[in-house]
Short mmCIF file of C-alpha atoms in Angstrom, two decimals:
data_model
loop_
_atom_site.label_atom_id
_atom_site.label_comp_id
_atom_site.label_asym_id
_atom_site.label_seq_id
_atom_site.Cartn_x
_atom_site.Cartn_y
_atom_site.Cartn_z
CA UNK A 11 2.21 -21.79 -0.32
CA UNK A 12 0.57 -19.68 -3.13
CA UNK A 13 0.78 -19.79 -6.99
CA UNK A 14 1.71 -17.32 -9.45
CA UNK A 15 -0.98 -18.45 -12.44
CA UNK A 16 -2.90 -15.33 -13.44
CA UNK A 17 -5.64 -16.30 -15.24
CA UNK A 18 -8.25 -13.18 -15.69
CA UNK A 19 -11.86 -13.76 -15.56
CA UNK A 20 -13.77 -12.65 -18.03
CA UNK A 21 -17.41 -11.47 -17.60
CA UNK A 22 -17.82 -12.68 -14.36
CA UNK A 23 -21.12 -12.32 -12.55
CA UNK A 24 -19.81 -13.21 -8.93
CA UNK A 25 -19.68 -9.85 -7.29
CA UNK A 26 -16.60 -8.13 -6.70
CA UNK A 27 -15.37 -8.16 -3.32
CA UNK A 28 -13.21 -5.18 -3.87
CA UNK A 29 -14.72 -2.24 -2.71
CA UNK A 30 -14.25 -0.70 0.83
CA UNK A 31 -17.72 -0.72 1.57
CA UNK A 32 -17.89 2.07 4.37
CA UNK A 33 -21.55 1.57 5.29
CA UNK A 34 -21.03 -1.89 6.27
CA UNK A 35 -17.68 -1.21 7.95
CA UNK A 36 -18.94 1.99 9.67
CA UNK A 37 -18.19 1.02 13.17
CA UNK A 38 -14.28 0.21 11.95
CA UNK A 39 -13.91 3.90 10.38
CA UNK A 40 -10.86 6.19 11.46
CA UNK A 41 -11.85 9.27 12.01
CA UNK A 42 -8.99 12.18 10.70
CA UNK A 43 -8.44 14.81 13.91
CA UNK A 44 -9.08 18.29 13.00
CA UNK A 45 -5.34 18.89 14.17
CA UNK A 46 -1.81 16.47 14.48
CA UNK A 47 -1.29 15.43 17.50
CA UNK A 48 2.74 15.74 18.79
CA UNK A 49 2.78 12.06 18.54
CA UNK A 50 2.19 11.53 15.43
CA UNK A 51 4.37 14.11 14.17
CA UNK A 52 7.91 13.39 13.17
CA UNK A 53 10.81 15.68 14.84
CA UNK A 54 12.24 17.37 12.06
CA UNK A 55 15.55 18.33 14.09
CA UNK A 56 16.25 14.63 14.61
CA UNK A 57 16.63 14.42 10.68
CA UNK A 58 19.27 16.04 8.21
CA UNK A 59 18.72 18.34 5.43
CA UNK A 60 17.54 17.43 2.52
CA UNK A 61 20.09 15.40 -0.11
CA UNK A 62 21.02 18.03 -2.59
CA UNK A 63 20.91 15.26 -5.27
CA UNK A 64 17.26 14.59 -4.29
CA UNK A 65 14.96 16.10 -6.10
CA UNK A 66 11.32 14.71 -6.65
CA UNK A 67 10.10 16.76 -9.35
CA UNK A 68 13.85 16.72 -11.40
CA UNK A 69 13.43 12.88 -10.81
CA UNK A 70 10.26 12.43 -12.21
CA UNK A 71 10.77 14.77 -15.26
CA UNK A 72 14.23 12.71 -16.26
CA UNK A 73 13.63 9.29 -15.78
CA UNK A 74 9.92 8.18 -14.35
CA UNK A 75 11.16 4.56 -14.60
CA UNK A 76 14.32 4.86 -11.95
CA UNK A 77 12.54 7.30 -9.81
CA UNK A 78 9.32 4.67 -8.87
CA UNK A 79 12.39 2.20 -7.85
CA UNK A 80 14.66 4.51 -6.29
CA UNK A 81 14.50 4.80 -2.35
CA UNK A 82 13.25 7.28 -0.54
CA UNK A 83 16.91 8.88 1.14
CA UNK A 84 16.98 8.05 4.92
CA UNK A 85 17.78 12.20 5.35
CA UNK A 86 15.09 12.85 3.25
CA UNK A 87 13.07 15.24 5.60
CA UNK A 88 9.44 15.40 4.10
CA UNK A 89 7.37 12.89 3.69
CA UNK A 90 6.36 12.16 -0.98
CA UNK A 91 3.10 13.33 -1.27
CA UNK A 92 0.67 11.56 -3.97
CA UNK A 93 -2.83 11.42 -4.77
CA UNK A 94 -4.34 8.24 -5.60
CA UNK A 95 -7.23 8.09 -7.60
CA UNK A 96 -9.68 4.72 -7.82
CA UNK A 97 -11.69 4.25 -11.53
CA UNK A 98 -14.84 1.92 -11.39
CA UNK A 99 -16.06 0.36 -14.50
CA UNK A 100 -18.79 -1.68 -13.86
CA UNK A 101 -17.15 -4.30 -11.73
CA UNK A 102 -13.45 -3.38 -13.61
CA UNK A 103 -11.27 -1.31 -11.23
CA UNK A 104 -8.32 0.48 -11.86
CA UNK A 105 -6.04 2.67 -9.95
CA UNK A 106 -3.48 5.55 -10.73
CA UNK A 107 -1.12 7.71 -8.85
CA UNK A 108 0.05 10.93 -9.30
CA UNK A 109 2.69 13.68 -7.42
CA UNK A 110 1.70 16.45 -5.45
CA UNK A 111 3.30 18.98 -6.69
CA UNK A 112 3.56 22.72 -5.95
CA UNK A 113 1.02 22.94 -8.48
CA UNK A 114 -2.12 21.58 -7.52
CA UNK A 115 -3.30 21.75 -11.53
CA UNK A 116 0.24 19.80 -12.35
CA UNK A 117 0.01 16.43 -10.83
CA UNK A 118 2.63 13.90 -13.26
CA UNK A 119 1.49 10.44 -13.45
CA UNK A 120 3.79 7.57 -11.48
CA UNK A 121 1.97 4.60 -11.76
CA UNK A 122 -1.12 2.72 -12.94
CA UNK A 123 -2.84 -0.63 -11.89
CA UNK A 124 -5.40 -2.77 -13.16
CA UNK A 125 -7.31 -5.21 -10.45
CA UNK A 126 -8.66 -8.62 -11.35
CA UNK A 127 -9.33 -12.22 -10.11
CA UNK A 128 -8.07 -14.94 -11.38
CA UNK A 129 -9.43 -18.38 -11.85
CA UNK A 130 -8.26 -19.88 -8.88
CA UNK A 131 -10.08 -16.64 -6.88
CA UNK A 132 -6.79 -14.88 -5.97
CA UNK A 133 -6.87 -10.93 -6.49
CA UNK A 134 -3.91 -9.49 -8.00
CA UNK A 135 -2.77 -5.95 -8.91
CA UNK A 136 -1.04 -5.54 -12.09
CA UNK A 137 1.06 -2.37 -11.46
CA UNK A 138 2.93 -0.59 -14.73
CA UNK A 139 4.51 2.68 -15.84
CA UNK A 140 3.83 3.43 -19.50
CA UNK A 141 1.56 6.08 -19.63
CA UNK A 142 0.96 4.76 -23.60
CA UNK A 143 -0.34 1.70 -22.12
CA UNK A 144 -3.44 2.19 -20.14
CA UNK A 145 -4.48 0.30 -16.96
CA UNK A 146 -7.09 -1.72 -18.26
CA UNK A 147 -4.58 -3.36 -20.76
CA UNK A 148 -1.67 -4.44 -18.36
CA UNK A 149 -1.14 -7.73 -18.21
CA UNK A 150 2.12 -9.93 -17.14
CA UNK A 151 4.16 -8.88 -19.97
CA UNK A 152 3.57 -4.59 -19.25
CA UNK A 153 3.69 -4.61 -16.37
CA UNK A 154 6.52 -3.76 -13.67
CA UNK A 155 4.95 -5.39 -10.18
CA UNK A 156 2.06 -7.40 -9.11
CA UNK A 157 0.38 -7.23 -5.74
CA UNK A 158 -0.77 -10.67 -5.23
CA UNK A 159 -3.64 -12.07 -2.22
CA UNK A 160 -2.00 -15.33 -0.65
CA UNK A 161 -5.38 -16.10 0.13
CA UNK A 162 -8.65 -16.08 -1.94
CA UNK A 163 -10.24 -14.38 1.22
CA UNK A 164 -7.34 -11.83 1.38
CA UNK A 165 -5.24 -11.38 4.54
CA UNK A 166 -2.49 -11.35 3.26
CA UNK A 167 -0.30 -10.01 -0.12
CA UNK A 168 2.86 -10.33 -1.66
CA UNK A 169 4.53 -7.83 -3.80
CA UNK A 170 6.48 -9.40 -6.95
CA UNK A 171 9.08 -7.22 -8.63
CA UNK A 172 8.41 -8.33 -12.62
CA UNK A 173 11.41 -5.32 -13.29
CA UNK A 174 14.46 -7.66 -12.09
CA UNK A 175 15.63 -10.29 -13.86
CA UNK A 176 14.82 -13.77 -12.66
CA UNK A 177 16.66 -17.25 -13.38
CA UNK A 178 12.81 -18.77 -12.01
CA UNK A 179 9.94 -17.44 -13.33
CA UNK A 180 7.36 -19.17 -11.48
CA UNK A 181 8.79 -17.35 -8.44
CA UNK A 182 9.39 -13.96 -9.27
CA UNK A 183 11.85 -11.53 -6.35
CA UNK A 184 9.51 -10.88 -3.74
CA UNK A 185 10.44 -7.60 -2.42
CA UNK A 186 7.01 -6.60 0.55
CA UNK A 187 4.58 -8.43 1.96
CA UNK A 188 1.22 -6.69 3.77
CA UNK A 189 0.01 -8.84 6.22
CA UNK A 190 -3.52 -7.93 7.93
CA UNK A 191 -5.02 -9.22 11.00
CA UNK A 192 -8.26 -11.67 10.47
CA UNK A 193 -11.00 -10.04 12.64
CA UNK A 194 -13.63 -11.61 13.54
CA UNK A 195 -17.24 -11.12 12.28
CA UNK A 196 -18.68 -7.81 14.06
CA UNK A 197 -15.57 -6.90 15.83
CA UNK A 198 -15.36 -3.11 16.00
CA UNK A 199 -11.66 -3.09 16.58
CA UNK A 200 -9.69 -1.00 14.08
CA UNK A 201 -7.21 -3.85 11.46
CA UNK A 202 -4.32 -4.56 12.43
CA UNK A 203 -1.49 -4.07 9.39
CA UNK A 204 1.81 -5.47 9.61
CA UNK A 205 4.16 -4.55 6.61
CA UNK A 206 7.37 -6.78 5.61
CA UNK A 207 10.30 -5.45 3.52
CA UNK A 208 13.23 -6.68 2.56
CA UNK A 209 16.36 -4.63 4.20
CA UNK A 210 17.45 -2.48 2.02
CA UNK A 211 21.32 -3.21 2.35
CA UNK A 212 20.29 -6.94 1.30
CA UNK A 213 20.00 -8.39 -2.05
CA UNK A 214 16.03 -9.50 -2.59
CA UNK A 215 16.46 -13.63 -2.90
CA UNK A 216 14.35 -15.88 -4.87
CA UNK A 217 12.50 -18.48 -2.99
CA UNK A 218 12.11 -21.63 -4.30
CA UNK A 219 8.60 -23.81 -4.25
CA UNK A 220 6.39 -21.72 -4.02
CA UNK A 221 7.62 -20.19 -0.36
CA UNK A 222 7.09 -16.51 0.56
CA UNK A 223 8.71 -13.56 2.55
CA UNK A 224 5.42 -14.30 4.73
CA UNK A 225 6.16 -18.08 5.06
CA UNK A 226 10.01 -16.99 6.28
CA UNK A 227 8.71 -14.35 8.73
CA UNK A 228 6.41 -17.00 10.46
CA UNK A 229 8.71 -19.74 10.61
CA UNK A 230 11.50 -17.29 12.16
CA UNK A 231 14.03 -16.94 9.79
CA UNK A 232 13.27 -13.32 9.07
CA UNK A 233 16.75 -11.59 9.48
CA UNK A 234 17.07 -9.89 6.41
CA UNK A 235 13.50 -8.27 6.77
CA UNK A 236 12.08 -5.11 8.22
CA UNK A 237 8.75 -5.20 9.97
CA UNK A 238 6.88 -2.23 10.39
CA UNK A 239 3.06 -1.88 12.07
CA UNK A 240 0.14 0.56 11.62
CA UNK A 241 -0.15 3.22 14.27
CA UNK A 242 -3.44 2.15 16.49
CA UNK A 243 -5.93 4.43 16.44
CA UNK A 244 -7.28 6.33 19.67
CA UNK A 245 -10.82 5.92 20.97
CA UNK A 246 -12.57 8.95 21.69
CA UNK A 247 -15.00 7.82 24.71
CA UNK A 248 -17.45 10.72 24.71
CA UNK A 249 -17.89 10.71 20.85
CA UNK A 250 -17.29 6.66 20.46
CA UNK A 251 -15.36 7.11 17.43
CA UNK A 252 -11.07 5.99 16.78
CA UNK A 253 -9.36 9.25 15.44
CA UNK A 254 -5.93 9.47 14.16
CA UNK A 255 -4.17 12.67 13.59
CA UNK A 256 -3.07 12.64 9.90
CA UNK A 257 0.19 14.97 9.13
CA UNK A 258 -0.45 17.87 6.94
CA UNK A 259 -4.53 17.18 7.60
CA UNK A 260 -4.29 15.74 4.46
CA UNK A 261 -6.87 13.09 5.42
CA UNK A 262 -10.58 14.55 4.93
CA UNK A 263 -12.98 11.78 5.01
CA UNK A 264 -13.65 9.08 7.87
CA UNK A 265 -13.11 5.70 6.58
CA UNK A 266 -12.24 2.66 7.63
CA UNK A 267 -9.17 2.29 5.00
CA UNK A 268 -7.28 5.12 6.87
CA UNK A 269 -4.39 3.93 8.17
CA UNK A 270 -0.65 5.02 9.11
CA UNK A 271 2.56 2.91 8.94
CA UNK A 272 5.05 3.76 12.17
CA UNK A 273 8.29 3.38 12.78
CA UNK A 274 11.11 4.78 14.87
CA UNK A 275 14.11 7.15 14.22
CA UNK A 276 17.41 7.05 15.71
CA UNK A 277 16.49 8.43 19.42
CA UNK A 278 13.48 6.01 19.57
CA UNK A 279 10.75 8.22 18.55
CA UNK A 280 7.93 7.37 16.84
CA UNK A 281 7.65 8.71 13.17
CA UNK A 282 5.28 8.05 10.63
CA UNK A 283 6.69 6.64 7.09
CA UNK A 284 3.18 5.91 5.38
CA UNK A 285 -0.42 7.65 5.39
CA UNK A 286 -3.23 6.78 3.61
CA UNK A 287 -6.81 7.92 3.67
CA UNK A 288 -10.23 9.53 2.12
CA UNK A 289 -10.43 12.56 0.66
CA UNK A 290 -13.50 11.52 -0.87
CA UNK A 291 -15.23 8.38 -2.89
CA UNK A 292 -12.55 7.69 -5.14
CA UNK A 293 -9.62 10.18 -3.84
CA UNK A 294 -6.93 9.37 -1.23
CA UNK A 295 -4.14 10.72 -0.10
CA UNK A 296 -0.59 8.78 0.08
CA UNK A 297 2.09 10.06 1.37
CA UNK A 298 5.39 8.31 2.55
CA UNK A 299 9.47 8.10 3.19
CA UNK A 300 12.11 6.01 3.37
CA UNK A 301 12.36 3.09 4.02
CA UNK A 302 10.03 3.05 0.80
CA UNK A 303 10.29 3.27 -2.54
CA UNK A 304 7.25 4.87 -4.74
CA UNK A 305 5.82 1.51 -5.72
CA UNK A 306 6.58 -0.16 -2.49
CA UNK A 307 3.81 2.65 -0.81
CA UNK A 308 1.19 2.14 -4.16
CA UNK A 309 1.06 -1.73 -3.28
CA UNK A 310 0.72 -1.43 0.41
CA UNK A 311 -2.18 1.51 -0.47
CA UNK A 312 -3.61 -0.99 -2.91
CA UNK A 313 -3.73 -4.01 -0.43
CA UNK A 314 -6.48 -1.92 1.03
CA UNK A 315 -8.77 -1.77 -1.99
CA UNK A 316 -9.30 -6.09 -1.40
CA UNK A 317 -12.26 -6.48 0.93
CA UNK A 318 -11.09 -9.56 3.23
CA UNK A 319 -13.73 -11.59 4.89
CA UNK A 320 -14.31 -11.92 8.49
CA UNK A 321 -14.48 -15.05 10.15
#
């Protein structure tokens, strides 16, 4: 059961549980390897050439607005490469996202989101498009999406699609849910991320009451979703740290926010659809394919930025 109310605070003095706080998460960092390993790799051969009508950079110069919703085509071959950048003001964060590019001085801007809490302690992500607009003034009219804690102590998040039309507007189409494993207090095991999307060949439904695409997975009735897990890191026994082997090396910085989403392709082999992870403070690297769409990867990416309490 959650609510939609979003209700900003103002001035708050609580303190923000946002922030990936690396020192006291050290012994949960992921650790990028200097090189990828074979498993982590996708086989290009097992994947067709690239859609001729597919073209990020034409996309993005015609029509910004389609290309954030459009999917990711399944013979798509590389994996979207963006930059996401975090912006701390005081205890106001906000968040923007940008295409790699062949030009490294050329990055267009996708999307923007503003973070905030609102009075019943839930964190949402108000996620919009207008460049003329910036993130610290979205709000529920601006904006496109909102990624939305279940939970004041955040496990869990729902992604609302505010672009479709809705006959209910307390329950807006839910379209991904992120879905993190509650570890207990001083546990050094890497989290746990399960991912939920509805299947693409399915029209996204309205739930009624307050019920989510989480609430449907758990009770079974899950057919017309996708579920998708993070690749689990490796432990390195003579160094005692978990390394993953990040495609590209795009991945600089240990932290314990990096992360890959796994699937498989059509002879059962692993391939990665998501990355995320450090460059440096307030740099990361997101990168992803289909089964995805541009704002679907920005909410699972921003799920991360939501410190969630131990037990």
């Amino acid at each position: 059961m959650t609510e939609l109310s979003s209700q900003k605070v103002e001035n708050s003095n609580n303190q923000d549980l946002d922030d990936d706080d690396d020192e006291f998460n050290s012994s949960n960092k992921i650790t990028p390897n200097d090189h990828q390993s074979i498993s982590d790799c996708s086989n290009s051969s097992s994947i067709s050439a690239t859609k001729d009508d597919f073209n990020v950079e034409n996309l993005i110069q015609s029509d910004l607005c389609a290309f954030v919703h459009t999917l990711t085509p399944k013979d798509y071959p590389q994996l979207i490469q963006c930059h996401l950048k975090r912006h701390k003001d005081g205890l106001n964060k906000s968040f923007s996202l940008y295409f790699t590019g062949q030009d490294p001085d050329d990055e267009p801007l996708l999307l923007t989101a503003r973070k905030h809490t609102t009075l019943s302690g839930h964190t949402e992500f108000l996620i919009g498009i207008n460049i003329d607009t910036p993130a610290k003034n979205l709000n529920e009219e601006n904006s496109i999406a909102k990624l939305r804690s279940t939970k004041i102590f955040g496990h869990e998040y729902i992604l609302y699609d505010y672009d479709k039309p809705s006959t209910n507007e307390p329950n807006k189409p839910q379209s991904l849910a992120v879905v993190y494993d509650e570890h207990i207090f001083e546990s050094k095991d890497p989290r746990e991320i399960t991912v939920l999307l509805h299947n693409t060949g399915d029209t996204i439904r309205e739930f009624q009451n307050n019920e989510t695409i989480i609430d449907e997975w758990r009770a079974g009735r899950s057919n017309s979703l996708l579920e998708f897990k993070n690749k689990y890191p490796k432990f390195n026994e003579e160094s005692k740290i978990y390394t993953i082997g990040f495609l590209n090396n795009r991945v600089k910085q240990p932290s314990h926010k990096n992360f890959q989403i796994i699937s498989s392709n059509e002879q059962g082999k692993e391939i990665v659809i998501l990355q995320f992870g450090r460059i440096d403070e307030n740099d990361f690297v997101l990168d992803f394919r289909y089964p995805f769409t541009t704002i679907d990867a920005f909410a699972i990416a921003l799920s991360s930025f939501h410190n969630r309490i131990r037990k």
